[in-house]
Short mmCIF file of C-alpha atoms and ligand atoms in Angstrom, two decimals:
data_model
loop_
_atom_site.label_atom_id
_atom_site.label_comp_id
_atom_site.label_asym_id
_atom_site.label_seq_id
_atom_site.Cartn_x
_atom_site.Cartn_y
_atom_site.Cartn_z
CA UNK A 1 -15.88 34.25 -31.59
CA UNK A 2 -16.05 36.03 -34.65
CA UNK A 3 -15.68 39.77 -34.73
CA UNK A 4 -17.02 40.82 -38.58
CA UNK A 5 -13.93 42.39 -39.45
CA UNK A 6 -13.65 42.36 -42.94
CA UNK A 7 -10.59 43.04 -45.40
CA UNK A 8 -10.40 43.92 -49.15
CA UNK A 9 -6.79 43.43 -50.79
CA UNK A 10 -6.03 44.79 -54.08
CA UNK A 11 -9.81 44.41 -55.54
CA UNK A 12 -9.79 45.10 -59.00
CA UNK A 13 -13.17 44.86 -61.11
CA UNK A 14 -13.58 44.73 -65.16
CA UNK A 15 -16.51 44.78 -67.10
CA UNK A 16 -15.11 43.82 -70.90
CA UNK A 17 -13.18 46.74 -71.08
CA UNK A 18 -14.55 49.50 -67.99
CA UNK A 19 -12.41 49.19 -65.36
CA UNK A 20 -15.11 49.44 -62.46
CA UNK A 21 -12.19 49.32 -59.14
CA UNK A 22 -8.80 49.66 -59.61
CA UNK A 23 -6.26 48.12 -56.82
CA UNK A 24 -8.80 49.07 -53.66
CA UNK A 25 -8.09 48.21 -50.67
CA UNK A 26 -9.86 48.71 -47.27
CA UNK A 27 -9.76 47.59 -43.95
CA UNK A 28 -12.99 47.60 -42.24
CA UNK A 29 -12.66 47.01 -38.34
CA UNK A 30 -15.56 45.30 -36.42
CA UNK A 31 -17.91 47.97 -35.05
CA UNK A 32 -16.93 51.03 -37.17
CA UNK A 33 -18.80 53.04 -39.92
CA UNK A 34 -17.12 53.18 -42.92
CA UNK A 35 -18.22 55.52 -45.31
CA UNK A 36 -17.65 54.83 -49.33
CA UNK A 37 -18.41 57.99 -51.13
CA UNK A 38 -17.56 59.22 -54.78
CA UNK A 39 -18.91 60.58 -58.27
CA UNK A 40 -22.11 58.51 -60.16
CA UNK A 41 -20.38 55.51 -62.08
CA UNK A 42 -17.19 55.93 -59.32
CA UNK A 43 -17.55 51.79 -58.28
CA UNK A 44 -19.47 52.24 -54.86
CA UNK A 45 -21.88 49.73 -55.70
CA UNK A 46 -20.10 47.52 -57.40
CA UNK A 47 -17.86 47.40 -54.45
CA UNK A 48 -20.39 46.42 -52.63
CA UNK A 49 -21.72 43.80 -54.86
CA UNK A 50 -18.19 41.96 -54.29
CA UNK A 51 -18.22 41.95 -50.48
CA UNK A 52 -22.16 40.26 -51.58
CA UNK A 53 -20.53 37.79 -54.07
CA UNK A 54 -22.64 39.24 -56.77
CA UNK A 55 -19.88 40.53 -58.88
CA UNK A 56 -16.79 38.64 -58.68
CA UNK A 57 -13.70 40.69 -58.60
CA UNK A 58 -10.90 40.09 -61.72
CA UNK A 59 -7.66 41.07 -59.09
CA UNK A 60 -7.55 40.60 -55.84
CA UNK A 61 -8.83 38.91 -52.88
CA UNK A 62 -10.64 39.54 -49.65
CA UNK A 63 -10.91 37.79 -45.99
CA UNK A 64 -13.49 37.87 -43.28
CA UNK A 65 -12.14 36.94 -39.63
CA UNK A 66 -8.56 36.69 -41.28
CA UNK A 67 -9.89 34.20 -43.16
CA UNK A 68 -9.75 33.81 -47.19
CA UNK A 69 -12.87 34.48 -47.95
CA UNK A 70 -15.29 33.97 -51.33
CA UNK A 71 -18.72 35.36 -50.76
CA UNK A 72 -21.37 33.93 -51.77
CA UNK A 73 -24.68 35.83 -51.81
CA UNK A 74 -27.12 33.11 -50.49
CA UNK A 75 -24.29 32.23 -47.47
CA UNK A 76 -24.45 36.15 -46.29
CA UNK A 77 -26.85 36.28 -43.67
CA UNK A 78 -25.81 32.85 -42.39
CA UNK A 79 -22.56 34.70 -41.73
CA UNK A 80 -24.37 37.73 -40.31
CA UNK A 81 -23.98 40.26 -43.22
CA UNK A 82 -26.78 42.06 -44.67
CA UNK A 83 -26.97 44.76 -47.00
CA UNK A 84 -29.41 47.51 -48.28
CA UNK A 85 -30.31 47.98 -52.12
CA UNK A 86 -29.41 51.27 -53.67
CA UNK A 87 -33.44 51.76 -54.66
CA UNK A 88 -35.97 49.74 -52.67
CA UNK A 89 -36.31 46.34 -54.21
CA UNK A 90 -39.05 44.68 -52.25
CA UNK A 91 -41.28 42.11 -53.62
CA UNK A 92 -44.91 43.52 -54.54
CA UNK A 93 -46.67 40.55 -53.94
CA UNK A 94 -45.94 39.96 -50.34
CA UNK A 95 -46.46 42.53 -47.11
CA UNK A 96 -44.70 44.48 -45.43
CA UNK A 97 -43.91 42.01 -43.08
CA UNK A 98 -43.55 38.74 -45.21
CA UNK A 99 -40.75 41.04 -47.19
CA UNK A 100 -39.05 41.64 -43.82
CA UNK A 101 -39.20 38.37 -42.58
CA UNK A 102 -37.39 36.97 -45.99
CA UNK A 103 -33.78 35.67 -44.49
CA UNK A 104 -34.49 35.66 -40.86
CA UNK A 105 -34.25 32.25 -39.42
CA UNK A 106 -36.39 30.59 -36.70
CA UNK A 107 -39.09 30.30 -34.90
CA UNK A 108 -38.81 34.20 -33.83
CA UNK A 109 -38.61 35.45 -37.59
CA UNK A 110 -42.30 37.25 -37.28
CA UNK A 111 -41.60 38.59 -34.15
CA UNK A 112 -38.17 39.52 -35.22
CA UNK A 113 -39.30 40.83 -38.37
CA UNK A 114 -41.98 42.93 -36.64
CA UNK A 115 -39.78 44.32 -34.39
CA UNK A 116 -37.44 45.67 -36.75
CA UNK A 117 -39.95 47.37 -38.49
CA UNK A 118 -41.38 49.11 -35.08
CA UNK A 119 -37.79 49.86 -34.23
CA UNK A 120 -37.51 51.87 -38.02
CA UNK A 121 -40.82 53.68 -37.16
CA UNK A 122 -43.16 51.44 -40.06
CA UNK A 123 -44.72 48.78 -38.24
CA UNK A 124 -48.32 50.08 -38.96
CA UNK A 125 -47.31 49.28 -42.53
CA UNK A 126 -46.85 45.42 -41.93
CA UNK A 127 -49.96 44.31 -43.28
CA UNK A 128 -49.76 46.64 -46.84
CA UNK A 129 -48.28 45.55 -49.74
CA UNK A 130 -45.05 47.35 -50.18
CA UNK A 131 -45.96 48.91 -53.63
CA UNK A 132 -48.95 51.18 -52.62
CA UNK A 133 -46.30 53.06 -50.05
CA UNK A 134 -44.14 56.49 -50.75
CA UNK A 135 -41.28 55.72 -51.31
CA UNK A 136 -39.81 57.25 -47.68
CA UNK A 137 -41.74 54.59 -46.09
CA UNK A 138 -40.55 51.73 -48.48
CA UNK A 139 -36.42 52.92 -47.88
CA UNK A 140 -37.37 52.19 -43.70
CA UNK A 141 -38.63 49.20 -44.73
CA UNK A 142 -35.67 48.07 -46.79
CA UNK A 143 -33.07 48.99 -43.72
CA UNK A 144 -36.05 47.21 -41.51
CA UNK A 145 -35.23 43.98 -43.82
CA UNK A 146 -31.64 44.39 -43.31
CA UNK A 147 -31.77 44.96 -40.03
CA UNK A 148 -34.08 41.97 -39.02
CA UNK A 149 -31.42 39.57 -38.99
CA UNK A 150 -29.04 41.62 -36.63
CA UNK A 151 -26.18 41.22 -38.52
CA UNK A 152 -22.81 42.25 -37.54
CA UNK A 153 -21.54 43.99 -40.78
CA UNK A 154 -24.39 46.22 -42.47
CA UNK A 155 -24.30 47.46 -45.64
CA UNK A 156 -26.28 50.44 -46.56
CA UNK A 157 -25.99 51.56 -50.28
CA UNK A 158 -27.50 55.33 -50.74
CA UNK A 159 -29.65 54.86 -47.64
CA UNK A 160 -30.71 58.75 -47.44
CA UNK A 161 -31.93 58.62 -51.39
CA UNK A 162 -35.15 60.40 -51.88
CA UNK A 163 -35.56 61.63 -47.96
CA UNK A 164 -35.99 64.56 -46.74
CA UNK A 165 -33.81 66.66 -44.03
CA UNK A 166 -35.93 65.51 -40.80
CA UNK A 167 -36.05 62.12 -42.08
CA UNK A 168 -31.93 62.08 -43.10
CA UNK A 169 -31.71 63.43 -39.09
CA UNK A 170 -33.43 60.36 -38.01
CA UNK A 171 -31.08 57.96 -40.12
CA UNK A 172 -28.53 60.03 -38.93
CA UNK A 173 -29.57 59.34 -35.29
CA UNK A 174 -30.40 55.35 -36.24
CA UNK A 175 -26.94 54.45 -37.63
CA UNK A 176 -24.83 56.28 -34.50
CA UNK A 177 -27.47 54.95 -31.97
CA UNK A 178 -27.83 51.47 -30.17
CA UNK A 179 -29.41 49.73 -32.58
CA UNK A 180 -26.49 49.96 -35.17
CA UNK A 181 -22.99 51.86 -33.81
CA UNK A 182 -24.00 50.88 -30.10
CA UNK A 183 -24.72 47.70 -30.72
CA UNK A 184 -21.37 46.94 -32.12
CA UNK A 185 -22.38 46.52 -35.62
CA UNK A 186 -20.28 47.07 -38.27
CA UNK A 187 -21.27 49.54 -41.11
CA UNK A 188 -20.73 50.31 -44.82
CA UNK A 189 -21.88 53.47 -46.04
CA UNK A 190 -22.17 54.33 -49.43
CA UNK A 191 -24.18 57.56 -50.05
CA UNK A 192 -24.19 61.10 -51.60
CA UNK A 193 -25.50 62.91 -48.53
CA UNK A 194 -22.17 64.86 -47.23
CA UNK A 195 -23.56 65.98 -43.52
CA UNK A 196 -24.57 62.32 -42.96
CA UNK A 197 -21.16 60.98 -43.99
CA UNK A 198 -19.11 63.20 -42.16
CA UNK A 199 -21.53 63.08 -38.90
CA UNK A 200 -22.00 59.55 -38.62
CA UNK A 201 -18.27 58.04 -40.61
CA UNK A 202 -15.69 56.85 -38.22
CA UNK A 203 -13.49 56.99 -41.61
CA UNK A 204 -14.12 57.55 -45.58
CA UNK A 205 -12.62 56.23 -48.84
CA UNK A 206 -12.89 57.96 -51.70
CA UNK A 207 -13.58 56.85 -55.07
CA UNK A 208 -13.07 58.40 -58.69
CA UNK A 209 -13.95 55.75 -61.49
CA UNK A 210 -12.94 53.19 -59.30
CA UNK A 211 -9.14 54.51 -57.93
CA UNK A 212 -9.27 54.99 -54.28
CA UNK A 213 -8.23 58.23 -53.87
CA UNK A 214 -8.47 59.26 -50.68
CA UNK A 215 -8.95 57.13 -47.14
CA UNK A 216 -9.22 59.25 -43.70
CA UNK A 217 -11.00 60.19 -41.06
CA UNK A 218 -14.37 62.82 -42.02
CA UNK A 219 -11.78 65.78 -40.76
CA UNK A 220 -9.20 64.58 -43.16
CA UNK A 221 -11.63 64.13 -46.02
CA UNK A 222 -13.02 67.43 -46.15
CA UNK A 223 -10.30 69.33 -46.32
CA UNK A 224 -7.97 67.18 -48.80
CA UNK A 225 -7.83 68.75 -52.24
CA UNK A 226 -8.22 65.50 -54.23
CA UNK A 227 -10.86 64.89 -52.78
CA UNK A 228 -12.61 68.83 -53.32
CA UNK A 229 -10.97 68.70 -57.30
CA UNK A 230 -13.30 65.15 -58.01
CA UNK A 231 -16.40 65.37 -55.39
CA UNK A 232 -16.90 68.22 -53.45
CA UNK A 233 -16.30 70.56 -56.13
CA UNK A 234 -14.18 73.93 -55.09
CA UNK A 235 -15.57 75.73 -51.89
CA UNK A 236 -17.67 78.92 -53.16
N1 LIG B 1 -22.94 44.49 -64.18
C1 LIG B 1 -22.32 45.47 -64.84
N2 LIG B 1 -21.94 45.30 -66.14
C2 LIG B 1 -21.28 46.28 -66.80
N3 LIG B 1 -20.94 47.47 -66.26
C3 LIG B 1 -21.29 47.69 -64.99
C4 LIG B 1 -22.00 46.71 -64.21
N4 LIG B 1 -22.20 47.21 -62.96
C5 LIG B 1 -21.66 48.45 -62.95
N5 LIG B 1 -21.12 48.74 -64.17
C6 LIG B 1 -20.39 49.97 -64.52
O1 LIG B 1 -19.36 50.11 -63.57
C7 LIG B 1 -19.20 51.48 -63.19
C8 LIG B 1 -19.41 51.62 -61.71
O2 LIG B 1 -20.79 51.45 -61.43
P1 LIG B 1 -21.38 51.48 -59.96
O3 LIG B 1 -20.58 50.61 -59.09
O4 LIG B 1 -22.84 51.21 -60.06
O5 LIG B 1 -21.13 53.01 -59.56
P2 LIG B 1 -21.70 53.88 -58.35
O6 LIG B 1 -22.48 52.99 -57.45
O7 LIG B 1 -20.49 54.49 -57.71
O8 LIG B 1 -22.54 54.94 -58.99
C9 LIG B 1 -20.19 52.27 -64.04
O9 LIG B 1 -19.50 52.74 -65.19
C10 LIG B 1 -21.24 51.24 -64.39
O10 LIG B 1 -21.87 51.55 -65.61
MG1 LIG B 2 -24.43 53.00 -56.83
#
């Protein structure tokens, strides 16, 4: 049985001449939440468009399971990984629902889809289009769509973006609880909001136009100066 643990060696990412991610590496073990933080333009998402085989990396390699592996962004949910988009990305012509229900398989995928999007607190929504709704609603429907296909490494790129402090509790509360940590899923976190890093990150890299910096537990992280010089800026 597979367990979702996934490994990056040595990735290294060029556009012409930007270097986007320098030598990273990162080992992300099957049910923890691994937090990717760092400056604007610092390589988070990029990173994450090579674990989805959108961007492929010009150095080094990565395996899933052990395994070589070469994503491929049509294979991912087949192999149970899903991710977020940094904005909202959902497709104005269909509902709520029919947006949800894009790459679940089966018989179940309405009722699946459905009850992902009761589970993320938006299921009176299935029926709207997603365009007419604020923009709150439309980021629980996004982690709704990744979380239909219970996938077994999540990726969740600036989830918290443009919510406010009760609402960033309640993500907060959704990625430690049973329906992600509990449940054994794996997580990538990528996102700007410190408190819900450091309360919900079993460990953190650090980026800084694309060198990994620093890699540690929350604890570790806040209090190593690297990290305060490029991100956290000096305490007050
Ligand atoms: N497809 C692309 N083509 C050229 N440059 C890109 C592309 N994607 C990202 N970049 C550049 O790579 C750097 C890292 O971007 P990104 O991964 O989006 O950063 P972050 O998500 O940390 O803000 C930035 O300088 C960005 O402009
Ligand atoms: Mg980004």
């Amino acid at each position: 049985m597979a367990t979702g643990e996934l490994n990056l060696h040595h990735i290294g990412v060029r556009f012409g001449g930007l270097v986007a991610l320098d030598d990273v590496s990162l080992r992300v073990a099957p049910g923890k939440v691994v937090g990717v933080i760092g400056p604007n333009g610092a390589g988070k998402t990029t990173l994450f468009n090579v674990i989805s085989g959108f961007v492929t990396p010009s150095d080094g390699s990565l395996t899933l399971d052990g395994k070589p592996w070469r994503p491929r962004p049509h294979r991912l949910s087949g192999l149970g990984i899903a991710r977020t988009l940094q904005g909202v990305g959902q497709f104005g012509g269909m509902t709520v629902l029919e947006n949800v229900m894009v790459g679940v398989r089966g018989r179940r995928a309405e009722a699946e889809a459905f009850a992902a999007l009761d589970r993320c607190g938006v299921a009176q929504y299935a029926a709207v289009r997603p365009g007419t709704l604020p923009y709150a609603i439309r980021k629980r429907v996004e982690l709704a769509r990744a979380l239909a296909s219970k996938p077994r490494i999540l990726m969740l790129d600036e989830p918290a973006g443009g919510l406010d402090t009760d609402e960033i509790r309640w993500l907060g509360d959704l990625i430690r609880g049973e329906l992600i940590k509990d449940s054994g899923t794996t997580v990538l976190l990528v996102e700007h909001h410190m408190d819900l890093v450091m309360s919900v990150c079993d460990e953190i890299l650090v980026l800084d136009f694309g060198k990994p910096i620093a890699l540690g537990t929350p604890g570790e992280i806040s209090t190593n100066e690297r990290v305060t010089e490029a991100y956290l800026g000096a305490p007050a």
